[in-house]
Amino acid sequence: MTAPAAVEALPRGALARRVGHRAGDWLPALVVFVAGLAAWQWVFSPLAGKFLLPRPSAISKSLWDNHHVLLSAGWFTFKEALGGFVIGSLLAVAVALVLARWRRLGEALMPYAIAVNAVPIIAFAPITNAWFGVLNPHSKWAIAGVLCFFPVLVNTLRGLTSVRPEAIELMRSYAASELDVFRRVRIPAALPFLFTGLRVATVLAMIGAIVGDYFGGSTLALGVQIENSITLFDFPFGWAAIVVASAFGIAFYVAVVLVERLSLRGTPSTSD
Amino acid sequence: MSVVELKGVGKRFERGGTVALDGIDLTIEPGEFVSLIGPSGCGKSTLLRIIGDLVAPTAGTVTVNGKTAHQARLDRDYGIVFQHAVLYDWRTVAKNIALPLEMLGWSRAKRAARISEMVDLVELAGFEHHHPWQLSGGMQQRVSIARALSFSPALLLMDEPFGALDEMTRERLNMELLRIWQETGSTIVFVTHSISEAVFLSTRVVVMSPRPGRISELIDIDLPQPRGSATREDPHFFELVTAVRESLARGGAARAVEQDLA
Ligand SMILES: Nc1ncnc2c1ncn2[C@@H]1O[C@H](COP(=O)(O)OP(=O)(O)OP(=O)(O)O)[C@@H](O)[C@H]1O
Ligand SMILES: [Mg+2]
């Protein structure tokens, strides 16, 4: 009768220790964060001038006072980013499948995809604005989508084509069709690579949407609000908007990581 | 009708220009247990792949069950175990074993029954829901053996299937393989580096020599069936082991002489 209690007591102690351990892991990062904020508040801001580099306290006040406007603007811009992310990633996966199936085509086009991947595509933002109209969300979808397309394409194609030859030979020994090889081997093998591309794409999509806004867009958009606040010298508001943009960006990234964890439960890289 | 018929088979790899095989003539009859033995790089794995139509020969003809090797592959006439366990990381042990059964369109219930049979056979009960990377190398190889046996192919191509296993497991799986072979009347082509394993299991041992890969001798293993612990104590067993060892040495010696002349 006493045994269960004893058995229970041990894991509880272990759990407490583990939580304590986790807190211990986080402590250095937390100290750096607080120290950084303090330095900003009392050293850097006074040095740079409170006007050009607002103090964290001023930024948080602006954030609090305008949280309604900022959150709805953040949501607006996030939707622009999400639209581009979905379109760009879907297209990239489709193209990767075609290039993996017809390798000759892939070998002919890949050098260009990799080259374009190194081009600062964001420079095209004014052009997509001109094509679709600054107020049309499609202009932001276009620039965010193009930004997402290349990393997703390059990573997915690498995943689809880097399967061990024996893994394909085994399928061939079962007289598997090309479709079966893709469905049962290449696509599952490519998923971790795809998610690597998608994670990069979340960041690029947010950059695409916000920079697209800088070149003109709806006043409801976060990028436009940042632009306007800086023009009006309302720096605390501009910084608060940047904090909101970062929060949406991080949430977007974390959401993709969570989907990745869920769908890759069976692979060594994500569970231990 | 022979199960495997190789006539003048050669293979030259374009990349590296290696002549992996040259002038291979070999006929394997139904119910035979043929072992291929020879030094590393003499083309054993390549020969298995050619029989399985996974690699095309650059010379000669390959007939499997009276058809082209290609047709035999499309008819799923053989099961193969590769030298290194080829398992799909995203599939559990059970699902890896079930893969050929899925391809053959077996029902879920039939698959489940066969999986548990196979898992018991290779002593992996309790590991059905593990992923390959959670298993040791020997366990992984046992999964790929179970997968090859799962759909009871009449021809089994096995490339050093027991190489990664400990002596005890190896001897037990030797016995299991012989039991399955006798019960199903299947034909087995088996690659091994172990002379005693080759003699113990086979009805015929094919001794190969390297550069280029050639068959240097065919040795009939006329030990009584069924094989068992008594086989390993049979004086004739030791004679045959010696015969294979000497044949391998001659293959090596002949090559050394050729190299001296060159
Ligand atoms: N895909 C390939 N491309 C080029 N050369 C190859 C390829 N596969 C095998 N070879 C060459 O063919 C020869 C025979 O290789 P193979 O794998 O058949 O040998 P093996 O007898 O199975 O050796 P081991 O006992 O080490 O497994 C080797 O010289 C190897 O370098
Ligand atoms: Mg080999």
JSON list of C-alpha atoms in Angstrom, two decimals, chain A residues 164 166-177 180 184-186 188-189 265-268 271, chain B residues 49 53-54 73-74 76 78 80 82 84-86 88-91 99-100 102-103 131 133 147 151:
[
{"chain": "A", "resi": 164, "resn": "ARG", "atom": "CA", "xyz": [18.80, 6.65, -51.27]},
{"chain": "A", "resi": 166, "resn": "GLU", "atom": "CA", "xyz": [18.11, 1.41, -52.66]},
{"chain": "A", "resi": 167, "resn": "ALA", "atom": "CA", "xyz": [14.88, 2.94, -51.36]},
{"chain": "A", "resi": 168, "resn": "ILE", "atom": "CA", "xyz": [13.77, 3.36, -54.98]},
{"chain": "A", "resi": 169, "resn": "GLU", "atom": "CA", "xyz": [15.18, -0.03, -56.03]},
{"chain": "A", "resi": 170, "resn": "LEU", "atom": "CA", "xyz": [13.09, -1.73, -53.38]},
{"chain": "A", "resi": 171, "resn": "MET", "atom": "CA", "xyz": [9.95, -0.08, -54.74]},
{"chain": "A", "resi": 172, "resn": "ARG", "atom": "CA", "xyz": [10.94, -1.13, -58.24]},
{"chain": "A", "resi": 173, "resn": "SER", "atom": "CA", "xyz": [11.26, -4.73, -57.00]},
{"chain": "A", "resi": 174, "resn": "TYR", "atom": "CA", "xyz": [7.57, -4.49, -56.12]},
{"chain": "A", "resi": 175, "resn": "ALA", "atom": "CA", "xyz": [6.85, -3.27, -59.67]},
{"chain": "A", "resi": 176, "resn": "ALA", "atom": "CA", "xyz": [5.76, 0.06, -58.20]},
{"chain": "A", "resi": 177, "resn": "SER", "atom": "CA", "xyz": [4.54, 2.72, -60.61]},
{"chain": "A", "resi": 180, "resn": "ASP", "atom": "CA", "xyz": [3.62, 4.90, -56.09]},
{"chain": "A", "resi": 184, "resn": "ARG", "atom": "CA", "xyz": [5.12, 6.23, -50.75]},
{"chain": "A", "resi": 185, "resn": "VAL", "atom": "CA", "xyz": [8.79, 7.23, -50.87]},
{"chain": "A", "resi": 186, "resn": "ARG", "atom": "CA", "xyz": [9.74, 10.55, -52.42]},
{"chain": "A", "resi": 188, "resn": "PRO", "atom": "CA", "xyz": [7.33, 11.39, -47.33]},
{"chain": "A", "resi": 189, "resn": "ALA", "atom": "CA", "xyz": [11.12, 11.67, -47.62]},
{"chain": "A", "resi": 265, "resn": "ARG", "atom": "CA", "xyz": [6.14, 12.77, -35.45]},
{"chain": "A", "resi": 266, "resn": "GLY", "atom": "CA", "xyz": [7.66, 9.67, -37.02]},
{"chain": "A", "resi": 267, "resn": "THR", "atom": "CA", "xyz": [11.04, 11.09, -38.01]},
{"chain": "A", "resi": 268, "resn": "PRO", "atom": "CA", "xyz": [14.19, 11.25, -35.94]},
{"chain": "A", "resi": 271, "resn": "SER", "atom": "CA", "xyz": [11.10, 13.73, -31.70]},
{"chain": "B", "resi": 49, "resn": "ARG", "atom": "CA", "xyz": [20.57, -6.75, -58.84]},
{"chain": "B", "resi": 53, "resn": "ASP", "atom": "CA", "xyz": [16.21, -6.35, -63.05]},
{"chain": "B", "resi": 54, "resn": "LEU", "atom": "CA", "xyz": [17.36, -3.46, -60.87]},
{"chain": "B", "resi": 73, "resn": "ARG", "atom": "CA", "xyz": [10.01, -8.07, -61.80]},
{"chain": "B", "resi": 74, "resn": "LEU", "atom": "CA", "xyz": [6.71, -6.69, -63.07]},
{"chain": "B", "resi": 76, "resn": "ARG", "atom": "CA", "xyz": [6.63, -9.56, -58.52]},
{"chain": "B", "resi": 78, "resn": "TYR", "atom": "CA", "xyz": [10.99, -12.28, -56.22]},
{"chain": "B", "resi": 80, "resn": "ILE", "atom": "CA", "xyz": [14.93, -8.98, -52.11]},
{"chain": "B", "resi": 82, "resn": "PHE", "atom": "CA", "xyz": [19.65, -5.58, -49.58]},
{"chain": "B", "resi": 84, "resn": "HIS", "atom": "CA", "xyz": [22.14, -2.60, -45.86]},
{"chain": "B", "resi": 85, "resn": "ALA", "atom": "CA", "xyz": [18.66, -2.60, -44.37]},
{"chain": "B", "resi": 86, "resn": "VAL", "atom": "CA", "xyz": [16.51, -0.34, -46.53]},
{"chain": "B", "resi": 88, "resn": "TYR", "atom": "CA", "xyz": [11.45, 3.83, -44.58]},
{"chain": "B", "resi": 89, "resn": "ASP", "atom": "CA", "xyz": [11.96, 6.08, -41.56]},
{"chain": "B", "resi": 90, "resn": "TRP", "atom": "CA", "xyz": [8.42, 7.45, -41.60]},
{"chain": "B", "resi": 91, "resn": "ARG", "atom": "CA", "xyz": [6.92, 3.96, -41.42]},
{"chain": "B", "resi": 99, "resn": "LEU", "atom": "CA", "xyz": [4.68, -2.40, -47.65]},
{"chain": "B", "resi": 100, "resn": "PRO", "atom": "CA", "xyz": [4.79, -5.22, -50.24]},
{"chain": "B", "resi": 102, "resn": "GLU", "atom": "CA", "xyz": [-0.04, -3.00, -49.53]},
{"chain": "B", "resi": 103, "resn": "MET", "atom": "CA", "xyz": [1.42, -3.00, -53.03]},
{"chain": "B", "resi": 131, "resn": "HIS", "atom": "CA", "xyz": [10.38, 3.51, -36.09]},
{"chain": "B", "resi": 133, "resn": "TRP", "atom": "CA", "xyz": [15.82, 4.68, -36.28]},
{"chain": "B", "resi": 147, "resn": "ARG", "atom": "CA", "xyz": [9.44, -7.75, -45.23]},
{"chain": "B", "resi": 151, "resn": "PHE", "atom": "CA", "xyz": [4.55, -12.05, -49.32]}
]
